[in-house]
Each structure stands twice: as structure tokens, then as C-alpha cells.
PDB file of N, CA and C in Angstrom:
ATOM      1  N   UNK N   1       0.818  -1.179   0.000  1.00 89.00           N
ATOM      2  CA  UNK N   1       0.000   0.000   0.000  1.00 89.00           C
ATOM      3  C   UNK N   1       0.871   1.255   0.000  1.00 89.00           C
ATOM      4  N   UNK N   2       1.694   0.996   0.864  1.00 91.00           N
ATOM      5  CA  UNK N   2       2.744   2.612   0.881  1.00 91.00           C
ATOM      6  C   UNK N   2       3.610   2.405  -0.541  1.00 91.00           C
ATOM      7  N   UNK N   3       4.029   1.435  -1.147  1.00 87.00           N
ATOM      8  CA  UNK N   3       4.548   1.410  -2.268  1.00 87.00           C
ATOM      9  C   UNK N   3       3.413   2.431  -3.404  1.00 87.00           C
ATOM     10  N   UNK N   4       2.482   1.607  -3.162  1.00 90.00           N
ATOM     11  CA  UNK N   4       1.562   2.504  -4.257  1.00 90.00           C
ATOM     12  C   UNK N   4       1.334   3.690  -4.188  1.00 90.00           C
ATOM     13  N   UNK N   5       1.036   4.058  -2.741  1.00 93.00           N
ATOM     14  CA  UNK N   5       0.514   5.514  -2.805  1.00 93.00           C
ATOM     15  C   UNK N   5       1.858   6.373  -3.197  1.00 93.00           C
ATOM     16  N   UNK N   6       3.568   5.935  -2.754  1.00 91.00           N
ATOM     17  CA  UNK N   6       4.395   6.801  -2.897  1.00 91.00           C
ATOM     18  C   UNK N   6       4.845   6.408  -4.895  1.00 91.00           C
ATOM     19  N   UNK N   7       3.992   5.692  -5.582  1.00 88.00           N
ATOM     20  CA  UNK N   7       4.137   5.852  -6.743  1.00 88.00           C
ATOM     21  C   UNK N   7       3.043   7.061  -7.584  1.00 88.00           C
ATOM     22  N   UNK N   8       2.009   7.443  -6.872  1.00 92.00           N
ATOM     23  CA  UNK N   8       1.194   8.259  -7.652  1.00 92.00           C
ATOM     24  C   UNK N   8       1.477   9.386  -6.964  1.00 92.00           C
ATOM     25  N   UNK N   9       0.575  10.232  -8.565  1.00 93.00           N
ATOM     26  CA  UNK N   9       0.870  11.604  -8.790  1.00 93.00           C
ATOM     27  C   UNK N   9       0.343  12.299  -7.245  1.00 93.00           C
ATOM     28  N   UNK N  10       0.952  13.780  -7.351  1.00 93.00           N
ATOM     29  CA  UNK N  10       0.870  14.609  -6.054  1.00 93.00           C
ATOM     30  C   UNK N  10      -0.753  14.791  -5.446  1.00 93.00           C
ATOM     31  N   UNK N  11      -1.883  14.637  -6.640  1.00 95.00           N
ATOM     32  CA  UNK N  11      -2.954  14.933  -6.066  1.00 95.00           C
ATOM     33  C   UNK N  11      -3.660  13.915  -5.400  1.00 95.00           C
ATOM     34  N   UNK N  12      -3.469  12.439  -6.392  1.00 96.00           N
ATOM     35  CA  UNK N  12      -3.510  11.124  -5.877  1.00 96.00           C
ATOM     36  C   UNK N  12      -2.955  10.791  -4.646  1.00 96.00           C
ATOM     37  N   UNK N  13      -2.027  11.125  -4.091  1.00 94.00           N
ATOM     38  CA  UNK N  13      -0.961  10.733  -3.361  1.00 94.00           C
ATOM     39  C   UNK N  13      -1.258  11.375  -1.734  1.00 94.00           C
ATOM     40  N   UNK N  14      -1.803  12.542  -1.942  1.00 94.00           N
ATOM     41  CA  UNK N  14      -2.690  13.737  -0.842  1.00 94.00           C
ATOM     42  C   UNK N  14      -3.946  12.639  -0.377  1.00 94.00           C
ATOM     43  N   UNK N  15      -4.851  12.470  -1.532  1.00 96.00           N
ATOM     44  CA  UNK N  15      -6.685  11.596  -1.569  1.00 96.00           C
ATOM     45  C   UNK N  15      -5.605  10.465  -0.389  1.00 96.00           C
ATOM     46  N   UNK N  16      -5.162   9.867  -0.846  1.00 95.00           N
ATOM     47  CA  UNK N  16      -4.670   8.181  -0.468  1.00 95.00           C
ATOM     48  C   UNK N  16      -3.774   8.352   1.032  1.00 95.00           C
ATOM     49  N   UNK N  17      -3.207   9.310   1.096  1.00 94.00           N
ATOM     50  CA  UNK N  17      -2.620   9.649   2.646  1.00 94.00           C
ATOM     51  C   UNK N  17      -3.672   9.883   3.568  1.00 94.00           C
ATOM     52  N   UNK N  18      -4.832  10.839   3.406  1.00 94.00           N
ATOM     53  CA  UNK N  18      -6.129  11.066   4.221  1.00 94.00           C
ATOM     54  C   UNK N  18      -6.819  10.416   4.028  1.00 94.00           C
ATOM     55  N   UNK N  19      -6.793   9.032   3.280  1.00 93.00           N
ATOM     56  CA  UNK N  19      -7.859   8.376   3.479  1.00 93.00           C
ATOM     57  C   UNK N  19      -6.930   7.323   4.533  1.00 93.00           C
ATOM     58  N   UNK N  20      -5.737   7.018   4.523  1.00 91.00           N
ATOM     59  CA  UNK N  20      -4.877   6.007   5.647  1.00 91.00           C
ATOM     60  C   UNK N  20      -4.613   6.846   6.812  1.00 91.00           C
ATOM     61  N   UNK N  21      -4.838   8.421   6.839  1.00 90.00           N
ATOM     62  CA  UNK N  21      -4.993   9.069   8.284  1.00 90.00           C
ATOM     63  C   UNK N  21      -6.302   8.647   9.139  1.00 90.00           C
ATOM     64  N   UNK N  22      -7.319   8.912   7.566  1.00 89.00           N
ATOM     65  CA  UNK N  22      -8.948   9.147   8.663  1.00 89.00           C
ATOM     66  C   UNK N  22      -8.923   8.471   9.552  1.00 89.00           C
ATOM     67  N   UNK N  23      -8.588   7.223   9.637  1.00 85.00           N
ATOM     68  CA  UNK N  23      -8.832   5.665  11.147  1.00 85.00           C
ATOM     69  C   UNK N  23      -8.692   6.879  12.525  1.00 85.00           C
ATOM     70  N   UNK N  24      -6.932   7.275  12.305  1.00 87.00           N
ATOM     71  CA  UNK N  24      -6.193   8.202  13.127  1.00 87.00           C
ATOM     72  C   UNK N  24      -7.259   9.520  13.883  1.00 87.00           C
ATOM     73  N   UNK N  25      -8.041   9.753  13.650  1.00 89.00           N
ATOM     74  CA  UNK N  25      -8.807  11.166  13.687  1.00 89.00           C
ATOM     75  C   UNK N  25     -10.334  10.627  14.299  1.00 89.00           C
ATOM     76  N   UNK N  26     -10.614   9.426  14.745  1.00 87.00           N
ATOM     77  CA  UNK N  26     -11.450   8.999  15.582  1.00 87.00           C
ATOM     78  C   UNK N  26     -10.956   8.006  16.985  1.00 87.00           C
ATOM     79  N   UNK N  27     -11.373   8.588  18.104  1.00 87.00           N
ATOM     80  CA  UNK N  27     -10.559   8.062  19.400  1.00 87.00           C
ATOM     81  C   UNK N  27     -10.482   6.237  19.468  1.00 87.00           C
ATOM     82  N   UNK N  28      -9.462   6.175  19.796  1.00 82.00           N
ATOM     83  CA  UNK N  28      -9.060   4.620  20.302  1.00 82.00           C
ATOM     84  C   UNK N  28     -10.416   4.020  20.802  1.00 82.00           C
ATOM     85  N   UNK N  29     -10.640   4.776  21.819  1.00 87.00           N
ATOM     86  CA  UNK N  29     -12.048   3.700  22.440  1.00 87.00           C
ATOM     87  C   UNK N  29     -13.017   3.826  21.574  1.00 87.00           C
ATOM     88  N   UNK N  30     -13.620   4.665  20.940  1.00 90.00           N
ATOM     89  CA  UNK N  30     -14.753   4.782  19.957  1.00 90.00           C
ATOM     90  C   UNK N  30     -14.720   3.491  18.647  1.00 90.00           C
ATOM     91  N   UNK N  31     -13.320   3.604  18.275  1.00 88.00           N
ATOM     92  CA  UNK N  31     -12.983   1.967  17.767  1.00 88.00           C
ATOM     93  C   UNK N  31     -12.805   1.153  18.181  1.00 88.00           C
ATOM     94  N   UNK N  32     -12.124   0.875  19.368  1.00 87.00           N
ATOM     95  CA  UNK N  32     -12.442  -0.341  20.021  1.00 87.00           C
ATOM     96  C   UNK N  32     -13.891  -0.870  20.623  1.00 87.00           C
ATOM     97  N   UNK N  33     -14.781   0.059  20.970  1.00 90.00           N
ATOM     98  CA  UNK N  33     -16.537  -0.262  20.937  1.00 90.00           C
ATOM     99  C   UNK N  33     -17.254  -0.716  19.560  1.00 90.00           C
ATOM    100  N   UNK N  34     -16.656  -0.115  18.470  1.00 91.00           N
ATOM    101  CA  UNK N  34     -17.283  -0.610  17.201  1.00 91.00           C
ATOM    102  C   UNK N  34     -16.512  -1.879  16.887  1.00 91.00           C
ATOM    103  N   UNK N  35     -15.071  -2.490  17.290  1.00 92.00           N
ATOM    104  CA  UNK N  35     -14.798  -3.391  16.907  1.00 92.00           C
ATOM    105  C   UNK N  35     -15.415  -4.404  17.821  1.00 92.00           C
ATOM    106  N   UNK N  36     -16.240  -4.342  19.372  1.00 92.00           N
ATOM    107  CA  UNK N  36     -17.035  -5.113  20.113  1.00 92.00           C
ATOM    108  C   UNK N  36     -18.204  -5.357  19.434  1.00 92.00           C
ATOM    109  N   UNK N  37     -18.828  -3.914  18.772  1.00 93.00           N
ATOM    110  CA  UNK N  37     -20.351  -4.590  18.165  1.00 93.00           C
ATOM    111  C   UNK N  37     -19.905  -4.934  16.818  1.00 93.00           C
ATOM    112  N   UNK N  38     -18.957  -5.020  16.208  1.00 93.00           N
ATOM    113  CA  UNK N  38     -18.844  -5.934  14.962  1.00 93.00           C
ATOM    114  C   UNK N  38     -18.489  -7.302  15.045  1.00 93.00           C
ATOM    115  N   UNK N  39     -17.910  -7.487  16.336  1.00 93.00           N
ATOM    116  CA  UNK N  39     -16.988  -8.681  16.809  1.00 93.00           C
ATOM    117  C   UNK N  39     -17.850  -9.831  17.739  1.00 93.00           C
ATOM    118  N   UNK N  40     -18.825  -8.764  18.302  1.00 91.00           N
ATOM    119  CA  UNK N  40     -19.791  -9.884  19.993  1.00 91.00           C
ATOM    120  C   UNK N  40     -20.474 -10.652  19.322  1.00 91.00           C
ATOM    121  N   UNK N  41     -21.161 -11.371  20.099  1.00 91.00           N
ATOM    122  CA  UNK N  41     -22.124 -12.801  19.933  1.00 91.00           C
ATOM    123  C   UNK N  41     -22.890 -12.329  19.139  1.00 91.00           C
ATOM    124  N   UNK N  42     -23.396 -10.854  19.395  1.00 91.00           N
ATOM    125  CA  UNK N  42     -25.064 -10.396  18.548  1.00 91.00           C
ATOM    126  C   UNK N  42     -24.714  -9.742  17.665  1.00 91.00           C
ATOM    127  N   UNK N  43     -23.139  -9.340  16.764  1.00 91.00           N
ATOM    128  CA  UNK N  43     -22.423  -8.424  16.426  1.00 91.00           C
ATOM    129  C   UNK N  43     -23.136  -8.262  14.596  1.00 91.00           C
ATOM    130  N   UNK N  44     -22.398  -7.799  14.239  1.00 94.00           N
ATOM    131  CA  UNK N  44     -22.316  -7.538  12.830  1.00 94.00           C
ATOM    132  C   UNK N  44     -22.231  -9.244  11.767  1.00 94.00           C
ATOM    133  N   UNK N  45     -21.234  -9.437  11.851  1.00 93.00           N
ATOM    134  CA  UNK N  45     -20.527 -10.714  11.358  1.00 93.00           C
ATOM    135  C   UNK N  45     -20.993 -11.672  11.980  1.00 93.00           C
ATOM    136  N   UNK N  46     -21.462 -12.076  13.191  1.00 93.00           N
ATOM    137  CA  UNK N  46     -22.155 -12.863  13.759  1.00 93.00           C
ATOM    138  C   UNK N  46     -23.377 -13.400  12.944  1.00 93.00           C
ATOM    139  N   UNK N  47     -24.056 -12.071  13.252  1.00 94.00           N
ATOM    140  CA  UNK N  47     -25.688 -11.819  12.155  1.00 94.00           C
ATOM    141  C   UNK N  47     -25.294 -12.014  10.342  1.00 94.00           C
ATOM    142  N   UNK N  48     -24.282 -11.714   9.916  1.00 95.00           N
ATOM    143  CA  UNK N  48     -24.055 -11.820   8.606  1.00 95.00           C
ATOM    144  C   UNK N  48     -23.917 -13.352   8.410  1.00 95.00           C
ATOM    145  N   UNK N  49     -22.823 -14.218   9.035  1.00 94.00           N
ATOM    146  CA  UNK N  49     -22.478 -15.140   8.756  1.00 94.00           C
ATOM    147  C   UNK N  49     -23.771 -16.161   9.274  1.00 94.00           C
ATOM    148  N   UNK N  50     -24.966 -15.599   9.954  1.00 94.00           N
ATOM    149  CA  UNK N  50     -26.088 -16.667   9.882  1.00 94.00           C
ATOM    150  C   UNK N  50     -26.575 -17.051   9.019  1.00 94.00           C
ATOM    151  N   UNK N  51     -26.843 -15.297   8.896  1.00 94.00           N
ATOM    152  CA  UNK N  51     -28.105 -14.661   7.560  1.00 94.00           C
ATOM    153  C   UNK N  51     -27.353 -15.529   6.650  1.00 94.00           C
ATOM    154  N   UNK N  52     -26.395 -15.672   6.097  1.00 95.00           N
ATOM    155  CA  UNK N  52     -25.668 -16.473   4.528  1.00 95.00           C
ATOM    156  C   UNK N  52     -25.845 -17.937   5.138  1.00 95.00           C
ATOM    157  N   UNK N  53     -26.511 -18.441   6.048  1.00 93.00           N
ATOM    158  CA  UNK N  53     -26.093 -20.007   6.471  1.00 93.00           C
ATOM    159  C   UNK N  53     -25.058 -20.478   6.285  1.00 93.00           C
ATOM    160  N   UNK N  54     -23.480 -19.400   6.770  1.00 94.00           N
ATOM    161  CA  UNK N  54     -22.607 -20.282   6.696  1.00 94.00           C
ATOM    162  C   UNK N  54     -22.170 -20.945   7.935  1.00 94.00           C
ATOM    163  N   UNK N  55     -22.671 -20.161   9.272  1.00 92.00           N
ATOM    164  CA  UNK N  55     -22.419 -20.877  10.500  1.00 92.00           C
ATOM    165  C   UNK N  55     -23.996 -21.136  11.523  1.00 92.00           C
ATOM    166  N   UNK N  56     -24.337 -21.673  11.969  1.00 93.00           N
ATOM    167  CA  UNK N  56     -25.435 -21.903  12.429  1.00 93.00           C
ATOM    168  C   UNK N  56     -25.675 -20.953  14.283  1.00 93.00           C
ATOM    169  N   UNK N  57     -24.956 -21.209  14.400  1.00 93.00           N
ATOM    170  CA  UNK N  57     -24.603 -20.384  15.970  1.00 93.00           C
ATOM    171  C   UNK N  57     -23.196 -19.724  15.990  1.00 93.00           C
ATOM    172  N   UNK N  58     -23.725 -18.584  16.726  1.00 92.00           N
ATOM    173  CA  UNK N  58     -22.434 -17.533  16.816  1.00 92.00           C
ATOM    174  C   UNK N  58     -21.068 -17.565  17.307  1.00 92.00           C
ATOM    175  N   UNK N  59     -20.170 -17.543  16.727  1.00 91.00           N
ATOM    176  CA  UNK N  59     -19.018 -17.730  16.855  1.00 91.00           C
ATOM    177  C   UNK N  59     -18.498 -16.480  18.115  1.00 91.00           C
ATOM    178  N   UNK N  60     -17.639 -17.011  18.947  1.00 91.00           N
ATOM    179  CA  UNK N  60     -16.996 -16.632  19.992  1.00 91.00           C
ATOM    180  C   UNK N  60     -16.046 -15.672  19.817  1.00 91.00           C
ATOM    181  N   UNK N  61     -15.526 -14.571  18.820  1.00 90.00           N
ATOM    182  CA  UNK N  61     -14.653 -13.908  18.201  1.00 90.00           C
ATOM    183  C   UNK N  61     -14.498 -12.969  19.291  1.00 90.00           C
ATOM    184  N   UNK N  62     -15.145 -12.447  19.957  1.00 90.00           N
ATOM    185  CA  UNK N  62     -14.425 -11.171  21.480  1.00 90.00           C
ATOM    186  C   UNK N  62     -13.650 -11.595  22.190  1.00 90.00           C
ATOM    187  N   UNK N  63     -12.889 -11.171  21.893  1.00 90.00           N
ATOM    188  CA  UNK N  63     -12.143 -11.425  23.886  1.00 90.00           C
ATOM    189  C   UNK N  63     -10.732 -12.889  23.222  1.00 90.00           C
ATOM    190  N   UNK N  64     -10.482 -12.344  21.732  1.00 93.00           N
ATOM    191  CA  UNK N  64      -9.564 -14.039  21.240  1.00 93.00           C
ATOM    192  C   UNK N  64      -8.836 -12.848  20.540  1.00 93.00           C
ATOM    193  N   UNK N  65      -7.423 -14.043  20.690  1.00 95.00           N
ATOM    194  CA  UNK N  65      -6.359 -13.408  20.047  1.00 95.00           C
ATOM    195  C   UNK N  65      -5.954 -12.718  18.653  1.00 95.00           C
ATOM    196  N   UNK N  66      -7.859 -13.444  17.939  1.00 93.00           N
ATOM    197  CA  UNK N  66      -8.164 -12.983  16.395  1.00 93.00           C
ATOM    198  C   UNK N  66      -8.329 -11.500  16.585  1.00 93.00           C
ATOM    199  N   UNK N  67      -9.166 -11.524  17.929  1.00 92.00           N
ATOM    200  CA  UNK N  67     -10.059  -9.815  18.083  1.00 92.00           C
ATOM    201  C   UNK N  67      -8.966  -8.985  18.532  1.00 92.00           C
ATOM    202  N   UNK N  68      -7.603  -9.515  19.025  1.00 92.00           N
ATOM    203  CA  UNK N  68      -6.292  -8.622  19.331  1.00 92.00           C
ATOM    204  C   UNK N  68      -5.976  -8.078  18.558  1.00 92.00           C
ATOM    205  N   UNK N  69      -5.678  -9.122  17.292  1.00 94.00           N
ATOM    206  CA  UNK N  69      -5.023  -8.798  16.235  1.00 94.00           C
ATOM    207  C   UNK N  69      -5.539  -7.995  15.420  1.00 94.00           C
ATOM    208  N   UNK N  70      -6.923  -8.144  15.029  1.00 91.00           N
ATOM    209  CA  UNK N  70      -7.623  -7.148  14.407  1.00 91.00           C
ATOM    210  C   UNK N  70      -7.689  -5.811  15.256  1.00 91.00           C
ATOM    211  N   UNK N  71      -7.704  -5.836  16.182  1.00 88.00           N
ATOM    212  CA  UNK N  71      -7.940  -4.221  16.697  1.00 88.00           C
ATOM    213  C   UNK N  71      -6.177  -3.571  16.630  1.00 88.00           C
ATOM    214  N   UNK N  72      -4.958  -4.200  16.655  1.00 90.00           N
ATOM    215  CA  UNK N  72      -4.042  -3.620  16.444  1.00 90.00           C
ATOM    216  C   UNK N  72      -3.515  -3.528  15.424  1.00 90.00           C
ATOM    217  N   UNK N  73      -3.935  -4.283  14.368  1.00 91.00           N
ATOM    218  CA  UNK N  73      -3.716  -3.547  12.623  1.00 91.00           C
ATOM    219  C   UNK N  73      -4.841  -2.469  12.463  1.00 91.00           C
ATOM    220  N   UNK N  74      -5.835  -2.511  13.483  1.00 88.00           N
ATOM    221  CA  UNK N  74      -6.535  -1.343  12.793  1.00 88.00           C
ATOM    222  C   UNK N  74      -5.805  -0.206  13.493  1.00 88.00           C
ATOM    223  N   UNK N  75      -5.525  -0.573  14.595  1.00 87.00           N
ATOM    224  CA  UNK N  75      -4.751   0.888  15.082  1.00 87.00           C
ATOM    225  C   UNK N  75      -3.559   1.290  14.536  1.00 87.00           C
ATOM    226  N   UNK N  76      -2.689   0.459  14.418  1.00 91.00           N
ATOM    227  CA  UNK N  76      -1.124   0.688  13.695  1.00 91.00           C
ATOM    228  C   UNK N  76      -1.001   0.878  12.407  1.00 91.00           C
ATOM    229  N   UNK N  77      -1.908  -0.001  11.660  1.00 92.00           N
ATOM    230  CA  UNK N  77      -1.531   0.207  10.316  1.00 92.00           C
ATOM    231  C   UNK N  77      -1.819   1.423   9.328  1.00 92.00           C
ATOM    232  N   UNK N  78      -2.804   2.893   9.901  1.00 92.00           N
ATOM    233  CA  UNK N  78      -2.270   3.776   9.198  1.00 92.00           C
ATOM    234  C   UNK N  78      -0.562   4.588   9.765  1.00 92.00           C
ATOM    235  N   UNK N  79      -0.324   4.153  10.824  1.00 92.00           N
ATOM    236  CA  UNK N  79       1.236   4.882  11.261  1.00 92.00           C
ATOM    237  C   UNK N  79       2.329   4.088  10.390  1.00 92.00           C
ATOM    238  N   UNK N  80       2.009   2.943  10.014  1.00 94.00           N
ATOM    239  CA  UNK N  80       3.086   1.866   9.466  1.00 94.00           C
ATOM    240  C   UNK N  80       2.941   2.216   8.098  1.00 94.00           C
ATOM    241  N   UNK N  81       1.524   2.652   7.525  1.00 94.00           N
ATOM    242  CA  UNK N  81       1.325   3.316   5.852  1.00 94.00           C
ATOM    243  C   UNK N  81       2.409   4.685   5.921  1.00 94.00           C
ATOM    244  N   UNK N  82       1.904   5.574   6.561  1.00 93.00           N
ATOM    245  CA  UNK N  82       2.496   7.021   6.326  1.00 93.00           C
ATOM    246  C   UNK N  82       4.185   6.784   6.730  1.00 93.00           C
ATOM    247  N   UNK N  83       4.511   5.956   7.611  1.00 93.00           N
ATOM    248  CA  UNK N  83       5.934   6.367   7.845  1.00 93.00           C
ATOM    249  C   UNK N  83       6.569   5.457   6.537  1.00 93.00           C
ATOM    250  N   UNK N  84       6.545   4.130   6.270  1.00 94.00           N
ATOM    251  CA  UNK N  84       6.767   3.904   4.910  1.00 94.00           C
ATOM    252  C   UNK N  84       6.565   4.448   3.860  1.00 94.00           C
ATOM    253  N   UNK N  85       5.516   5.405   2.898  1.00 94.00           N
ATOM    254  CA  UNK N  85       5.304   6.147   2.228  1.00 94.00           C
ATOM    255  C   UNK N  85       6.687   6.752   2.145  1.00 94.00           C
ATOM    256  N   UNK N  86       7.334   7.479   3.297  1.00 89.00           N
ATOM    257  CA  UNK N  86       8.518   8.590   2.969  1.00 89.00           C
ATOM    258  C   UNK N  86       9.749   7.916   2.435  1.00 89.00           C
ATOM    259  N   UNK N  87       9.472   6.312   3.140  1.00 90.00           N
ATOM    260  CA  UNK N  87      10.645   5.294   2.398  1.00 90.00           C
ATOM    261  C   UNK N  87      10.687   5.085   1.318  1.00 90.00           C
ATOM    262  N   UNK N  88       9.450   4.804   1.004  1.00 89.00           N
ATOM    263  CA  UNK N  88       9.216   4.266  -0.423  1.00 89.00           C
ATOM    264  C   UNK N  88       9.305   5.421  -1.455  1.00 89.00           C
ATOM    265  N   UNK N  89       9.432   6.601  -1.312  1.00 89.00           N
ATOM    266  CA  UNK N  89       9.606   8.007  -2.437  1.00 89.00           C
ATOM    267  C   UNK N  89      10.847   7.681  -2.557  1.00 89.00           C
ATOM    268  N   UNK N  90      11.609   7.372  -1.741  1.00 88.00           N
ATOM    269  CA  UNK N  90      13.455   7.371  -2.002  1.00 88.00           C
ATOM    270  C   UNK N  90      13.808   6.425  -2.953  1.00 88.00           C
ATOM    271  N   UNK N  91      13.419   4.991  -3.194  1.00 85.00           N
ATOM    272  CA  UNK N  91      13.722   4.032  -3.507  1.00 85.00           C
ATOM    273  C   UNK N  91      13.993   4.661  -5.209  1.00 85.00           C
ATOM    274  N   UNK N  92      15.204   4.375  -5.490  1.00 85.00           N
ATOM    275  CA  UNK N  92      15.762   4.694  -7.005  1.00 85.00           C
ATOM    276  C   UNK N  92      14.669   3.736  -8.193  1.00 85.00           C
ATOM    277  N   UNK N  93      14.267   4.415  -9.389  1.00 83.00           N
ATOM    278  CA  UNK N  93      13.691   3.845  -9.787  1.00 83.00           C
ATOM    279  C   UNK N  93      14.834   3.024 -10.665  1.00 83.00           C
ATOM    280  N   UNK N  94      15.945   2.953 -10.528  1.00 88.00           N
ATOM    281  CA  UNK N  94      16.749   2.121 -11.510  1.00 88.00           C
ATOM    282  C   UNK N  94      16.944   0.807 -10.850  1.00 88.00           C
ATOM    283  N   UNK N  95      17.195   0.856  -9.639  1.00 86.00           N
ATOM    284  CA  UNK N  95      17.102  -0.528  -8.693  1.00 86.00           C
ATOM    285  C   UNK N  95      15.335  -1.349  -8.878  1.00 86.00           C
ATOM    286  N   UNK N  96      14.424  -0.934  -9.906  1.00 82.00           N
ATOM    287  CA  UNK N  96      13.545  -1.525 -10.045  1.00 82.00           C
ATOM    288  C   UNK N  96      13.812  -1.893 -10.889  1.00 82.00           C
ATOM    289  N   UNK N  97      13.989  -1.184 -12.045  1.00 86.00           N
ATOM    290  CA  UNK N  97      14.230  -1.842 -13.480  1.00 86.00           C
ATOM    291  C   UNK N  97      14.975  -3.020 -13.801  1.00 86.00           C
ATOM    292  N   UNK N  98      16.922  -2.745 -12.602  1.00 88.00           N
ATOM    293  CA  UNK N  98      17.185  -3.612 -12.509  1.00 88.00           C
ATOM    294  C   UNK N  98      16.727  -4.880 -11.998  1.00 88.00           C
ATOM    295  N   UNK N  99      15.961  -5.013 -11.218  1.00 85.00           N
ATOM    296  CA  UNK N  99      15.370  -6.564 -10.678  1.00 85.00           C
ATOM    297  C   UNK N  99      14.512  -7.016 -11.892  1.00 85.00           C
ATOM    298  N   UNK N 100      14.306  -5.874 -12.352  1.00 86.00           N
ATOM    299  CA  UNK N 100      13.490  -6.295 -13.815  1.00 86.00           C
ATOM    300  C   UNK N 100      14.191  -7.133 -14.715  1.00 86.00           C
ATOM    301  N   UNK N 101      15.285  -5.921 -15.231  1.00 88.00           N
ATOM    302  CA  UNK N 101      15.995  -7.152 -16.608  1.00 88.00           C
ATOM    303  C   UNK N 101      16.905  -8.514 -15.518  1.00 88.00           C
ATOM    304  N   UNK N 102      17.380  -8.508 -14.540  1.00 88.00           N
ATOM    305  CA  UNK N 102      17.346  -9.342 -13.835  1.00 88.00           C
ATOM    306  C   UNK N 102      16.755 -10.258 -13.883  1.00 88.00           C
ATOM    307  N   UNK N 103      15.077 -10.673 -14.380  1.00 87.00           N
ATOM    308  CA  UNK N 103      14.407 -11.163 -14.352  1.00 87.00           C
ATOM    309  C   UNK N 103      13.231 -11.718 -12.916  1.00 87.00           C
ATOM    310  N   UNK N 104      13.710 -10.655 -11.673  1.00 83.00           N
ATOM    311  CA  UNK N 104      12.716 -10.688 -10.832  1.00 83.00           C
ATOM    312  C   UNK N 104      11.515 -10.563 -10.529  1.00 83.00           C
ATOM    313  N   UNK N 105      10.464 -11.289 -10.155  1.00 85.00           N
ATOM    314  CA  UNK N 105       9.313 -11.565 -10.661  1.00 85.00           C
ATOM    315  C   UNK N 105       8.401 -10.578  -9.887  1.00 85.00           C
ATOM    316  N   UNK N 106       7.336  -9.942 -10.219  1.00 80.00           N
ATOM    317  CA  UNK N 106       6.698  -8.282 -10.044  1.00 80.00           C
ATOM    318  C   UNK N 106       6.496  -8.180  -7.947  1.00 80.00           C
ATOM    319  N   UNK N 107       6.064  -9.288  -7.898  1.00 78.00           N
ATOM    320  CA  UNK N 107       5.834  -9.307  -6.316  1.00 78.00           C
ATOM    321  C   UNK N 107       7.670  -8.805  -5.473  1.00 78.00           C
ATOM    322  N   UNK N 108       8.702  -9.720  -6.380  1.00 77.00           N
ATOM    323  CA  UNK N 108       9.865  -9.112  -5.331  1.00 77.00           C
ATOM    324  C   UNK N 108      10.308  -7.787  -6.008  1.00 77.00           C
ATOM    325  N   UNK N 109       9.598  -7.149  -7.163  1.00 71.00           N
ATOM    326  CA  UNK N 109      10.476  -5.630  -7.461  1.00 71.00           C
ATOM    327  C   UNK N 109       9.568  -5.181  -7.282  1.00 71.00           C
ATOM    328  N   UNK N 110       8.336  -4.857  -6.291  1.00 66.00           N
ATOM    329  CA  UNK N 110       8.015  -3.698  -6.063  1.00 66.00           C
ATOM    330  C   UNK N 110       6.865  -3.130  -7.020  1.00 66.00           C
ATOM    331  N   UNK N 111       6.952  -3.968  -8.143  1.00 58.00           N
ATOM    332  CA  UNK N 111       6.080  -3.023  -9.060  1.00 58.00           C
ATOM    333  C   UNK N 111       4.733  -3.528  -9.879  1.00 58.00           C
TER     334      UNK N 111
END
């Protein structure tokens, strides 16, 4: 994601930074309460995954190391976008090309 956004143009590049701030600009607990009613017995996903009959009774997802993990990529991962972004502007575009005629395949050059 920070690869991409530090490949587009200046106006693109503004849209795609404030949209990986917005998370940032609503309080910790106010997301951690919406990740309880998306996450509890009576939650969001609970009710979704009935409604589709893919699980019959509600899955236990609060209070598990799934619901950790999800609430700390939602918190970290716009700080881990923006501070990479400034990395990723530096990166020479000739050290891409090279992995290119190199023959490195698009996932390890970046592009």
C-alpha cells in the first residue's frame, strides 16, 4: 500500500494519505466499541455469517487473540502506511528496473 501511494501523482498521493490518516482522527475507544459490536455474539458478522447459512450459531470472536489482532492492525496500520510512504519516495527507480531485466518476478520488485 505505501509502495503505491508513494508511486502516484501529487494529487492522488494527498486523496490516499487522508484516506490512511482518517482511522487516526477517531478516538481509540470509539474503535475499540465498534470493533465489540462488529466482533460480539449479537455483532455484525455474527448476524451476517447466519443470515448467509454459513455458520449456524455464533461464533466466539471477542475477547480471542483474532479480536487482538484485528484491533491492532486497525490501530497501527495507518502509522506503518504514512511512515513507509517517505521510504518508499526514495527508492531509485533504476534498482527496479534492474530486478526487472534481472528477471525478478513483479511481487519481489516492487512493481
Amino acid at each position: 500500500m505505501s509502495y503505491y501511494i508513494s508511486k502516484q501523482s501529487l494529487r492522488k498521493k494527498g486523496i490516499l494519505l487522508a484516506l490512511a490518516i482518517f482511522p487516526l482522527l477517531t478516538s481509540s475507544v470509539v474503535r475499540s466499541f465498534s470493533w465489540m459490536i462488529v466482533l460480539g455474539k449479537k455483532g455484525l458478522l455474527n448476524n451476517a455469517l447466519i443470515g448467509l447459512g454459513i455458520i449456524q450459531e455464533p461464533l466466539d470472536i471477542l475477547y480471542t487473540p483474532v479480536a487482538m489482532m484485528i484491533g491492532l492492525i486497525h490501530l497501527f496500520l495507518p502509522l506503518i502506511i504514512i511512515t513507509l510512504v517517505g521510504v518508499m519516495e526514495n527508492i531509485d527507480p533504476d534498482l527496479i528496473k534492474a530486478a526487472e531485466s534481472l528477471g525478478g518476478a513483479p511481487v519481489y520488485r516492487f512493481s
